[in-house]
Short mmCIF file of C-alpha atoms in Angstrom, two decimals:
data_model
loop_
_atom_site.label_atom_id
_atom_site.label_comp_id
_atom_site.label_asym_id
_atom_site.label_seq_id
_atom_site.Cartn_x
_atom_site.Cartn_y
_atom_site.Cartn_z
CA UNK O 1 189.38 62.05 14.94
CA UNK O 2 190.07 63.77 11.62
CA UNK O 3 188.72 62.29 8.59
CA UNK O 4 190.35 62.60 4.91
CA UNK O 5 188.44 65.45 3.07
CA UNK O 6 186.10 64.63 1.18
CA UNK O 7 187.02 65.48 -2.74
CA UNK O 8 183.94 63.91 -4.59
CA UNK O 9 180.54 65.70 -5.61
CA UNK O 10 177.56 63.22 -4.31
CA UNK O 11 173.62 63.82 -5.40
CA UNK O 12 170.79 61.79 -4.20
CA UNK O 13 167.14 62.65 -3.48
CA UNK O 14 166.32 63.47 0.18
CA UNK O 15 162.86 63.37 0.47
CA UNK O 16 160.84 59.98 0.71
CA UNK O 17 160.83 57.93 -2.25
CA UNK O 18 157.63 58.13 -4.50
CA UNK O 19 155.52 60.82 -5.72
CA UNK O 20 154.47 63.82 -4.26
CA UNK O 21 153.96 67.82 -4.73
CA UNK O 22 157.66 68.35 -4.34
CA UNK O 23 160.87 66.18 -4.32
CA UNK O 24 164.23 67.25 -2.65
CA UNK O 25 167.38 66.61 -4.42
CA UNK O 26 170.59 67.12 -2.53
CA UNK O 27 174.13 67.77 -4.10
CA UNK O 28 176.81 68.37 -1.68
CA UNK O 29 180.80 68.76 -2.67
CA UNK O 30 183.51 70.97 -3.66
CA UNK O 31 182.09 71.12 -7.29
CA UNK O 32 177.76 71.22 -6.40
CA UNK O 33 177.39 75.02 -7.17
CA UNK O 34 179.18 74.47 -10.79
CA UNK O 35 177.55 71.46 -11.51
CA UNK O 36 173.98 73.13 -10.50
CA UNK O 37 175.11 76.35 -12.66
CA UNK O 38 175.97 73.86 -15.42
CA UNK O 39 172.07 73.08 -15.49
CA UNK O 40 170.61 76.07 -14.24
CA UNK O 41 168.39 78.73 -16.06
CA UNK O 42 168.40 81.79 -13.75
CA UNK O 43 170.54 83.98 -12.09
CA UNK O 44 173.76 82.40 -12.04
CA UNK O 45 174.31 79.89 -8.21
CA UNK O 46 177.41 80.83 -8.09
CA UNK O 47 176.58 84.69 -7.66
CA UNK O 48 173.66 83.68 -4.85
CA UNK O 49 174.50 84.09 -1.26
CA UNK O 50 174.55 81.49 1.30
CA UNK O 51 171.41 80.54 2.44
CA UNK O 52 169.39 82.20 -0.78
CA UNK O 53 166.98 80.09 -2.52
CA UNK O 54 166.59 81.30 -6.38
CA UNK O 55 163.79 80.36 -8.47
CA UNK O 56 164.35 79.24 -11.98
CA UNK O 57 164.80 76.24 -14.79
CA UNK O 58 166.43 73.54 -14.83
CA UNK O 59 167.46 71.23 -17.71
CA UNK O 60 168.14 67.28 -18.57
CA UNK O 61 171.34 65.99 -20.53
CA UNK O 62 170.33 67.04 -23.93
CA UNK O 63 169.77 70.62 -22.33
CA UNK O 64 165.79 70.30 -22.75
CA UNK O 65 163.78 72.22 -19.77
CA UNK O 66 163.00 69.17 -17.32
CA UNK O 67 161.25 71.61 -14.29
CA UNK O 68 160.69 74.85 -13.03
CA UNK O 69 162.04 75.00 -9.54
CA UNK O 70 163.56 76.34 -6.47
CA UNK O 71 167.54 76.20 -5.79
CA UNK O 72 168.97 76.42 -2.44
CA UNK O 73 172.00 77.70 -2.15
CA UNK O 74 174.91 76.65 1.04
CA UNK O 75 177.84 77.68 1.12
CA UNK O 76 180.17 75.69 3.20
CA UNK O 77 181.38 75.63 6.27
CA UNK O 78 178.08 76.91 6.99
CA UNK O 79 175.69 74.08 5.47
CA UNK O 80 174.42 70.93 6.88
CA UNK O 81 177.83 68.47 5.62
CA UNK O 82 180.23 71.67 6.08
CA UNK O 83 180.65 71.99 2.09
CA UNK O 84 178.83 73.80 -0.60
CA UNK O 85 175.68 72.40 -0.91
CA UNK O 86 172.88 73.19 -3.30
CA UNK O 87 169.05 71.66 -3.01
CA UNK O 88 166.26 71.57 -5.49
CA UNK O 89 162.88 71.41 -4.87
CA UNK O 90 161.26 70.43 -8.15
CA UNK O 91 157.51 68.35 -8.60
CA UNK O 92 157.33 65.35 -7.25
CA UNK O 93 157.10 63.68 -10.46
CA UNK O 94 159.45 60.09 -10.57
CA UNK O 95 160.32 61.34 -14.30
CA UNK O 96 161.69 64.62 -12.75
CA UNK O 97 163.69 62.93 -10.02
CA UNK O 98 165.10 60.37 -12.07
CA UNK O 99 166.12 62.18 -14.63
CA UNK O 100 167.22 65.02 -12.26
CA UNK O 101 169.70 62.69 -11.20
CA UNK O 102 170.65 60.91 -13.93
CA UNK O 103 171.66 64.27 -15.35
CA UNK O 104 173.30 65.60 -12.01
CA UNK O 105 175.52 62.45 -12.29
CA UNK O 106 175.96 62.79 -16.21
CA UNK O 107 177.76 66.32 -15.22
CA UNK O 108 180.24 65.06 -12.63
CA UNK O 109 178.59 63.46 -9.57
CA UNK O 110 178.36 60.85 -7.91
CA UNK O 111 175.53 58.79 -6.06
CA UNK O 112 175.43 59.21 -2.05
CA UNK O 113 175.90 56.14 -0.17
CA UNK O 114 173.85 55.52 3.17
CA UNK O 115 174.38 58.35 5.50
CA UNK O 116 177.23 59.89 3.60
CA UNK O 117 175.71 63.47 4.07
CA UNK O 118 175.32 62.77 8.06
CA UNK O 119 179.00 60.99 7.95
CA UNK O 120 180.38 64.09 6.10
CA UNK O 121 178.41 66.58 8.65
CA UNK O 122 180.79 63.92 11.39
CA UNK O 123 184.08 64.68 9.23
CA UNK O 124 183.13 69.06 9.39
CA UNK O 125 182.93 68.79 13.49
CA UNK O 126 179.37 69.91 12.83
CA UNK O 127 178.10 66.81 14.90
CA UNK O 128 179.76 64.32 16.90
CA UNK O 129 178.98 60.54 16.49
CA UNK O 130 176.42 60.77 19.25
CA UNK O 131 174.66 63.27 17.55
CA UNK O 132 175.07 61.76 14.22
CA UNK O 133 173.06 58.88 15.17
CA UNK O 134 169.95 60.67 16.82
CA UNK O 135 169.45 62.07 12.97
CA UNK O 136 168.20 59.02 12.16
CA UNK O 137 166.47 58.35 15.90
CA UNK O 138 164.85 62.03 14.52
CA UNK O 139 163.90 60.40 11.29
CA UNK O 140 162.88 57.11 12.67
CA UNK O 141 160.78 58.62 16.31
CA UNK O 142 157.39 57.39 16.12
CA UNK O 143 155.76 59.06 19.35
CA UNK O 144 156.32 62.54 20.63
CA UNK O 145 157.86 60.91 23.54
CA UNK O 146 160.59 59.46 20.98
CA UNK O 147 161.20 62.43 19.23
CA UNK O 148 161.45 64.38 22.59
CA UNK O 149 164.75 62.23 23.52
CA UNK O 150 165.87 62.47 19.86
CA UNK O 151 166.05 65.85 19.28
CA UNK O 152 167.97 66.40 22.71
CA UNK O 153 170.47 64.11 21.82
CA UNK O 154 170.63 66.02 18.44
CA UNK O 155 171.34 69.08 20.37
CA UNK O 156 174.37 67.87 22.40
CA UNK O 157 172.83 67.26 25.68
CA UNK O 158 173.98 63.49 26.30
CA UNK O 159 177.40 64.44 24.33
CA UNK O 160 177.76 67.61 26.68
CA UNK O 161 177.34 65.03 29.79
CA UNK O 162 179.35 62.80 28.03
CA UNK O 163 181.99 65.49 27.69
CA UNK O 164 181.89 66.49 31.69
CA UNK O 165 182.25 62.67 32.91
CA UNK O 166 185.59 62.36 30.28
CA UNK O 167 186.68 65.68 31.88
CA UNK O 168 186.74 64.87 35.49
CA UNK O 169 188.59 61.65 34.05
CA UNK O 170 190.86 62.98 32.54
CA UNK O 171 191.55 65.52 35.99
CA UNK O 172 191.42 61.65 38.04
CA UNK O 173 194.12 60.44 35.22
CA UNK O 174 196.12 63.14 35.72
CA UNK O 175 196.93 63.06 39.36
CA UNK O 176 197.65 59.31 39.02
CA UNK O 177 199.99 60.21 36.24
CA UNK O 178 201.81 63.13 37.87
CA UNK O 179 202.06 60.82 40.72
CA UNK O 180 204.17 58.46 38.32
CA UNK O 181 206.23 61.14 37.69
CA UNK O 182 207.47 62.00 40.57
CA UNK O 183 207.79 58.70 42.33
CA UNK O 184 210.80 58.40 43.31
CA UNK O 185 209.92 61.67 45.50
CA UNK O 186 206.77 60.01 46.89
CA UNK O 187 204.86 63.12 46.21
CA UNK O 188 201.07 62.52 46.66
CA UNK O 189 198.85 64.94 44.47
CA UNK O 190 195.53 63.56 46.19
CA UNK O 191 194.94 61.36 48.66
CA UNK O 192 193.58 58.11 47.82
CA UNK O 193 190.33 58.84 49.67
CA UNK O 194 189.53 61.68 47.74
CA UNK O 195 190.36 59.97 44.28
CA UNK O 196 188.18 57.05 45.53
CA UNK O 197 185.09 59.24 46.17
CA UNK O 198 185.96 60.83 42.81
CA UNK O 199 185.98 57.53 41.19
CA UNK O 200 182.69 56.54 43.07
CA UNK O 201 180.79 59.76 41.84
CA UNK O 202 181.91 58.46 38.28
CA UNK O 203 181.29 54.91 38.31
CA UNK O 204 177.59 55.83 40.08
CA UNK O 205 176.76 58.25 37.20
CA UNK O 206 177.92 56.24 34.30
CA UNK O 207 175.78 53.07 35.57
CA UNK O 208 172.55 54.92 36.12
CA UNK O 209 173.33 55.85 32.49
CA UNK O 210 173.70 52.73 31.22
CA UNK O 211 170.97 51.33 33.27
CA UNK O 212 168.43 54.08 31.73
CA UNK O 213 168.80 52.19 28.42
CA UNK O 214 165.93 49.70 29.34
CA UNK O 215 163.14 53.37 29.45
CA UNK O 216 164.85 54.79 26.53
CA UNK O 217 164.95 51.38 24.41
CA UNK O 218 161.37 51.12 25.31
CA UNK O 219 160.18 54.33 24.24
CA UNK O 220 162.06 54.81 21.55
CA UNK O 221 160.59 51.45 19.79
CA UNK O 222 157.32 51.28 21.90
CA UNK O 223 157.28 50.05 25.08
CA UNK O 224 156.62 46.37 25.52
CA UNK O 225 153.32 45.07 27.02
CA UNK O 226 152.46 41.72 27.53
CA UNK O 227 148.60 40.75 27.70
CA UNK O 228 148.60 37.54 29.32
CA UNK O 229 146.34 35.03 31.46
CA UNK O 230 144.49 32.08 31.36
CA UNK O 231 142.63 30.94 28.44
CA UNK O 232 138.83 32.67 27.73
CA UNK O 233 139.84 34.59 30.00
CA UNK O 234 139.26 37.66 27.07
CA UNK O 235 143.43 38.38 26.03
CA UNK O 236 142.12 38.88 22.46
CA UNK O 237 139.30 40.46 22.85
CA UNK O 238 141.28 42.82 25.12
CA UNK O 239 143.96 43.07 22.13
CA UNK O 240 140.87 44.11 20.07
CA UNK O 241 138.93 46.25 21.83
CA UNK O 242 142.92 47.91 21.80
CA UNK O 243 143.61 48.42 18.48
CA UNK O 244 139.91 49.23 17.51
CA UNK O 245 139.91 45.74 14.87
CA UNK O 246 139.52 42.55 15.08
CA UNK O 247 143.52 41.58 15.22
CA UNK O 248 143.16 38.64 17.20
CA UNK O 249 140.51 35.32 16.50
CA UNK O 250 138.20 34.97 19.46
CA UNK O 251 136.93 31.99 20.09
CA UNK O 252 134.98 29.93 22.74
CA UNK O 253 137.62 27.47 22.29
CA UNK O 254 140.14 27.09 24.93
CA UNK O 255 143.59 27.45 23.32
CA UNK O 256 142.79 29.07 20.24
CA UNK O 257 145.77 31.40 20.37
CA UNK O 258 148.58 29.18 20.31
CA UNK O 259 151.10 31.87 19.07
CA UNK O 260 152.25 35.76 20.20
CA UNK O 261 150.39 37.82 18.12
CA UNK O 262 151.59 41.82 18.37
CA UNK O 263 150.10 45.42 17.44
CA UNK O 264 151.25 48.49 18.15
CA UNK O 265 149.03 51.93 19.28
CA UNK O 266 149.79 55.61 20.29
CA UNK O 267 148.55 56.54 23.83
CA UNK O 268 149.44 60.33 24.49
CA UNK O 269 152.92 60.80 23.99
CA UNK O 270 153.92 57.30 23.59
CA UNK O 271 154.05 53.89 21.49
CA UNK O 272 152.89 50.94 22.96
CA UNK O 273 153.48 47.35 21.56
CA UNK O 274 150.66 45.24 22.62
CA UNK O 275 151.80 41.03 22.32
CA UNK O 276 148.42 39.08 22.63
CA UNK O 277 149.71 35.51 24.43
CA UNK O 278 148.26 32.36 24.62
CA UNK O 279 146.31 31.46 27.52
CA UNK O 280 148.26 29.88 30.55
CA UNK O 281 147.08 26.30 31.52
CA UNK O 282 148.13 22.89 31.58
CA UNK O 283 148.21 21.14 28.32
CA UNK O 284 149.85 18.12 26.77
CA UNK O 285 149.57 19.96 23.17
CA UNK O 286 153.05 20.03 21.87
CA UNK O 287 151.73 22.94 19.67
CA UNK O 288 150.21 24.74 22.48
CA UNK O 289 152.96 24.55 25.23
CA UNK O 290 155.75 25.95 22.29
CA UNK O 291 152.93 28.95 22.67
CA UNK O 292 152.65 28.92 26.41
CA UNK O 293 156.46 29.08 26.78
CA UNK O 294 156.78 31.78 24.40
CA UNK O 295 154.05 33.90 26.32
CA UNK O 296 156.72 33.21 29.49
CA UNK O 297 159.31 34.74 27.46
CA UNK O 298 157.10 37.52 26.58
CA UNK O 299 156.17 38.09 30.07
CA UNK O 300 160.13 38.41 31.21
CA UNK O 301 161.00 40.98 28.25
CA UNK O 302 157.78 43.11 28.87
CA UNK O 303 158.39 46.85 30.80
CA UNK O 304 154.47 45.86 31.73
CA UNK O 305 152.28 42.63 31.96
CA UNK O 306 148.32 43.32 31.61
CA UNK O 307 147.05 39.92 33.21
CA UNK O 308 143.39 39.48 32.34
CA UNK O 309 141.12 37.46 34.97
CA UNK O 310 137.63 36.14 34.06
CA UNK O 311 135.83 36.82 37.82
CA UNK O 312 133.60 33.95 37.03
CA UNK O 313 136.42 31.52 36.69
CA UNK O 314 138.73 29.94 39.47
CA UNK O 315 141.48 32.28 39.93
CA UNK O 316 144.84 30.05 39.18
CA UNK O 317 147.40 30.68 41.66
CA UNK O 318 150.67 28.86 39.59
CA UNK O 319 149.06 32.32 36.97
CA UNK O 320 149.80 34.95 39.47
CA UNK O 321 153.19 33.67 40.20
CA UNK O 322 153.89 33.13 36.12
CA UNK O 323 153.14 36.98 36.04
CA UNK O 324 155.31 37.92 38.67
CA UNK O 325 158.24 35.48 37.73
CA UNK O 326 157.76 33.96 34.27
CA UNK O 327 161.31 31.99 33.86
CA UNK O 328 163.15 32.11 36.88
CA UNK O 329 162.85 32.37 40.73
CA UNK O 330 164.01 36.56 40.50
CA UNK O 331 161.06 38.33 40.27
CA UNK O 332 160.32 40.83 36.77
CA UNK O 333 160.78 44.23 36.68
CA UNK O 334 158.44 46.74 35.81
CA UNK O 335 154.34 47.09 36.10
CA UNK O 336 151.75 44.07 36.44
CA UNK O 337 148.20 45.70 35.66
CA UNK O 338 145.57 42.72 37.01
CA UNK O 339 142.48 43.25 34.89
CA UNK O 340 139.20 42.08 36.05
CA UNK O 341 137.89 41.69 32.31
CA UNK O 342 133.93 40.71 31.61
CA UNK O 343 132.89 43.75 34.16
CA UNK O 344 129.71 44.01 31.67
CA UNK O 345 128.20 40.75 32.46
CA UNK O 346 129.77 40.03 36.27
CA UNK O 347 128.42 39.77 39.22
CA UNK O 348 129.74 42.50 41.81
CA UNK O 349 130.21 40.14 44.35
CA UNK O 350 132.78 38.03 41.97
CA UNK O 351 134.55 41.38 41.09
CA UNK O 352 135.00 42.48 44.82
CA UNK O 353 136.13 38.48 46.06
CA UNK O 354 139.11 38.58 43.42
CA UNK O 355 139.96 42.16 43.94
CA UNK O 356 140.43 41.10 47.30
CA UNK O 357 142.46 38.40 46.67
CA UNK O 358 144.66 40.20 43.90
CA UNK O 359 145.45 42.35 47.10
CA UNK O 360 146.67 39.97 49.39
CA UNK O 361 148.78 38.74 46.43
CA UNK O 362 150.57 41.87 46.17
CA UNK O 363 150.42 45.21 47.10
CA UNK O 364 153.01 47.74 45.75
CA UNK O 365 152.74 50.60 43.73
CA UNK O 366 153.78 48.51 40.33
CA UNK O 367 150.45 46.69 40.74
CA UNK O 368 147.49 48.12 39.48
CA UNK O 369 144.13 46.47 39.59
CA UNK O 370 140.95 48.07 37.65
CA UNK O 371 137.86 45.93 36.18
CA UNK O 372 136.91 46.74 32.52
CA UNK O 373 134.91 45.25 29.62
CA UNK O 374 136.54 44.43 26.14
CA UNK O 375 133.10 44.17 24.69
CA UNK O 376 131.43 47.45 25.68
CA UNK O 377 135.11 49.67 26.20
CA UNK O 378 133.83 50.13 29.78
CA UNK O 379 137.11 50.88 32.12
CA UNK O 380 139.63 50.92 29.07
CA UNK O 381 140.04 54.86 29.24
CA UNK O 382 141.18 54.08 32.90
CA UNK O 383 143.45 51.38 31.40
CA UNK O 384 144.99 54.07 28.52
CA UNK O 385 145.55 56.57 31.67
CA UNK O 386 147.52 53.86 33.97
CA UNK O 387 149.72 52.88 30.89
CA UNK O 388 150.62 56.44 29.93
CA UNK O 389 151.49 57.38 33.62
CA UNK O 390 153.65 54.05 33.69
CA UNK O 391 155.47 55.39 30.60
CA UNK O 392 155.65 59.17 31.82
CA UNK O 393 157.17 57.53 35.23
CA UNK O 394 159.52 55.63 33.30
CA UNK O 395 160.58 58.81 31.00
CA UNK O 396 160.78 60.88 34.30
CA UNK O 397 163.41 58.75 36.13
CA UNK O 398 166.32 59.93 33.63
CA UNK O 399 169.00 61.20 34.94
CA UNK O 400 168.94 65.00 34.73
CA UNK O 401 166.58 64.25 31.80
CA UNK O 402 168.40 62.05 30.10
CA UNK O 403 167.46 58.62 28.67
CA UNK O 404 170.14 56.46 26.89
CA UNK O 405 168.58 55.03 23.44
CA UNK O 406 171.23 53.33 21.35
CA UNK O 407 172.75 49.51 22.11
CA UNK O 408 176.10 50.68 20.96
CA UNK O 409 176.30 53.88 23.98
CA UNK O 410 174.64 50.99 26.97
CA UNK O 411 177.20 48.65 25.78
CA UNK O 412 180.02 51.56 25.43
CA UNK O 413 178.96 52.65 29.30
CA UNK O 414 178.95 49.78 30.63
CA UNK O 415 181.88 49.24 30.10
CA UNK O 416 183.36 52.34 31.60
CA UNK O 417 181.25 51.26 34.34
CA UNK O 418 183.47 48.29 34.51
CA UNK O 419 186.67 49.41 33.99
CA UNK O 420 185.84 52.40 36.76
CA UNK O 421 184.66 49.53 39.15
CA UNK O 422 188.32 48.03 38.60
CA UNK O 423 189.75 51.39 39.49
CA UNK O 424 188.03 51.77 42.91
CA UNK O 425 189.62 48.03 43.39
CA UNK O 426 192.98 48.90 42.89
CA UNK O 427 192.85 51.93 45.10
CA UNK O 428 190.82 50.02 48.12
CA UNK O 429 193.87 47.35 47.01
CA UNK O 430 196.35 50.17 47.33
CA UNK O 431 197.88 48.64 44.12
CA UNK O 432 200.24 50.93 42.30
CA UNK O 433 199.25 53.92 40.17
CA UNK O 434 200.56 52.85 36.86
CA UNK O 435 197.97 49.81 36.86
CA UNK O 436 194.96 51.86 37.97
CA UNK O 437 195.77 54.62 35.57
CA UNK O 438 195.53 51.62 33.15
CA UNK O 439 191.92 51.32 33.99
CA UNK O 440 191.04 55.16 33.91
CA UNK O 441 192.78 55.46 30.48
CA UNK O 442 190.28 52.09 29.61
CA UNK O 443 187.13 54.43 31.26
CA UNK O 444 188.25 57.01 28.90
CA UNK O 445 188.40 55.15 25.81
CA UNK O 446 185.43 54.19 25.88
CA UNK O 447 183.03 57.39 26.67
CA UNK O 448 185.24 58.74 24.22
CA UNK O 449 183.80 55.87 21.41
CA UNK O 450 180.44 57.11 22.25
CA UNK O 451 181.12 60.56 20.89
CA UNK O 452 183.58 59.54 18.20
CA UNK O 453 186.58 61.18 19.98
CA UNK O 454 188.02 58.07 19.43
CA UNK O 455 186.86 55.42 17.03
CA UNK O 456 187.27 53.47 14.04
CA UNK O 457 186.85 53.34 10.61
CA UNK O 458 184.54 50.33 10.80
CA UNK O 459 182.52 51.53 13.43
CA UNK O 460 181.63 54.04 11.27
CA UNK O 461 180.68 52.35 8.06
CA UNK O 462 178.20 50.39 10.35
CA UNK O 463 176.47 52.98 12.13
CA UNK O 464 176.07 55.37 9.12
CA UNK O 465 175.51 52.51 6.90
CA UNK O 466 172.09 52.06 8.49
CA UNK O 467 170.90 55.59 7.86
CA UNK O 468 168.68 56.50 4.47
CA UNK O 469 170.44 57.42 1.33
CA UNK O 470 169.27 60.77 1.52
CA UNK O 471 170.25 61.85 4.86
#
């Protein structure tokens, strides 16, 4: 999809807002070189090479030496938005920036919107909407696990995979369309078998895609983790001993958490949200069961449950099943860790009798049982090690490395994961070609939104819309 050029000069500041030893100001547009020559006390921008920084003065609206600085010089295509382009790194003073600005706009520009320098990068072919969007995921990664599937997005390799899928589509569409052509002949360009296995290969690869989005979501915004069990049983103490603070009030007082409370830490590669729950019992506090059904709902949207058992306390039974299927009778995905908390001050013999019962509850290699202490730390490094292997199993089971992040590309492929289910109907229906090459075209359309091969104008104002005003 070709955009209208763009004909306006736009200025804003591209490195984070405050002060600092240097600021970044961007101007990008068919006029940025003049209007940075118009202000510029050195050799002359417009005589600088492509990719040439040049160190001199620059001045404010009444021509009065604001900073000494460094220009960078791009000359378009070849720059970041596909257009000349010209950056100054001056102090980070707020005066400078301000009036840096002020005085850019003064001569002719304008102020960027939100992700206008990404969107115009979009509108050059630079990057395609896939790849737009992981320059913000790149801004916004918060683990090096998130930044790992960031920057491959960035560098085409879900786009590329994209591409291939809408290929062999199109080669599927084809047939069914030559077919159409020459029906009156009854020429057969495949058999229906063979487009049928085709179809299968397609549907199969786009819904393993679109069911990746649950790891990627997860470690892209830290992966959920529920700490849950009955109450004393040490949740926020756990929480706690966590974070390294006191997050969480601990109390001898059954019930005292009566709300989620939620923190988030870095473990290796990853981000972890920790959500502190109240404790699991009976109770005929209104107050208290709003709590206990929000720690069910926190259970069911978790990738892992942490359910911490006091081995000196009857071990509830209605609590193992509430782990294992917190709102319904389909049992939760993902990892339950059963922690045998208060290791510090148990007896052995109480460790070793619930151990053995956690094992006749469940054995299978998403349940992981380990004793620690959130008073002394003892067993928590074993915790941090079964967490990180949980999240470096859940990074490893992407497709050929590949981990769908963004709401808008799971919705986008599941669809085409629909419409491709509808074409191996028609053919196991035998229905005509025209109406399954309806469903292909569907398939097509909407990989193709994923990339921006085919979009809209609205779809665009809402995903760049969301980025920085520098970017």
């Amino acid at each position: 999809m070709q955009l209208p050029q763009n004909n306006e000069t736009i200025c804003a500041i591209s490195t984070p807002q405050g002060v600092g030893g240097i600021a970044v100001i961007r101007l990008s547009g068919p006029r940025a070189i003049a209007i940075a020559d118009s202000i510029w006390r050195g050799k002359a921008l417009a005589d600088t090479p492509g990719h040439r920084c040049r160190l001199g003065d620059i001045t404010d609206t009444d021509g009065n030496i604001l900073d000494n600085c460094v220009a960078t010089v791009f000359r378009g295509p070849h720059s970041f938005t596909g257009e000349d382009t010209v950056e100054f790194a001056v102090h980070g003073s707020r005066y400078i920036q301000r009036a840096l600005l002020d005085t850019l706009i003064d001569k002719g520009a304008r102020l960027a919107e939100a992700g206008e320098y990404t969107r115009r990068a979009f509108t050059a072919g630079h990057l395609d909407l896939a790849q737009a969007e992981a320059v913000a995921d790149v801004i916004s990664s918060n683990s090096r696990a998130a930044h790992r599937l960031a920057i491959k997005q960035m560098r085409g390799n879900f786009s590329q995979r994209l591409e291939k899928l809408r290929d062999r589509l199109i080669d599927l569409a084809s047939l069914l369309e030559l077919e159409l052509d020459f029906s009156e002949e009854e020429v057969e360009f495949a058999s229906r078998l063979s487009l049928r296995e085709l179809a299968k290969q397609i549907h199969d690869e786009v819904s393993r895609l679109a069911d990746s989005f649950a790891s990627g979501h997860a470690i892209k915004d830290g992966i959920p983790v529920a700490i849950i069990g009955a109450t004393n049983a040490g949740k926020s103490s756990l929480l706690n001993a966590l974070i390294g603070d006191n997050r969480a009030i601990v109390s001898e007082i059954h019930g005292t958490t009566r709300d989620t409370i939620e923190e988030t830490i870095e473990l290796g590669d990853y981000h972890f949200r920790f959500i502190d729950t109240a404790g699991l019992r009976h109770t005929d506090d209104t107050i208290e069961q709003i709590g206990i059904e929000r720690s069910r709902q926190a259970i069911g949207q978790a990738v892992i449950v942490i359910l911490v058992i006091d081995p000196a306390a009857p071990l509830d039974p209605d609590i193992l099943t509430t782990a294992s299927t917190p709102l319904n009778a389909t049992p939760r995905p993902g990892d339950l860790i059963a922690l045998i908390n208060k290791s510090d001050s148990a007896i052995t013999q109480q460790i070793d009798t619930v151990t053995d019962r956690l094992r006749k509850f469940r054995q299978s290699p998403n349940f992981h049982i380990l004793s620690a202490s959130s008073l002394t730390g003892q067993g928590l490094d074993h915790l941090h090690q079964i967490l990180v292997d949980i999240a470096q199993r859940e990074e490893g089971s992407a497709d050929e490395g590949l981990l769908v992040t963004n709401l808008r590309h799971a919705q986008s492929l599941r669809a085409a994961a629909e419409s491709t289910a509808r074409v191996i109907d028609g053919l196991d229906a035998n229905l005509s070609g025209d109406l399954i090459a309806q469903d292909l075209r569907q398939t097509i359309h909407h990989l193709s939104a994923i990339t921006g091969t085919i979009t809209t104008t609205d779809i665009l104002t809402t995903i760049f819309s969301r980025f920085c005003v520098g970017k």
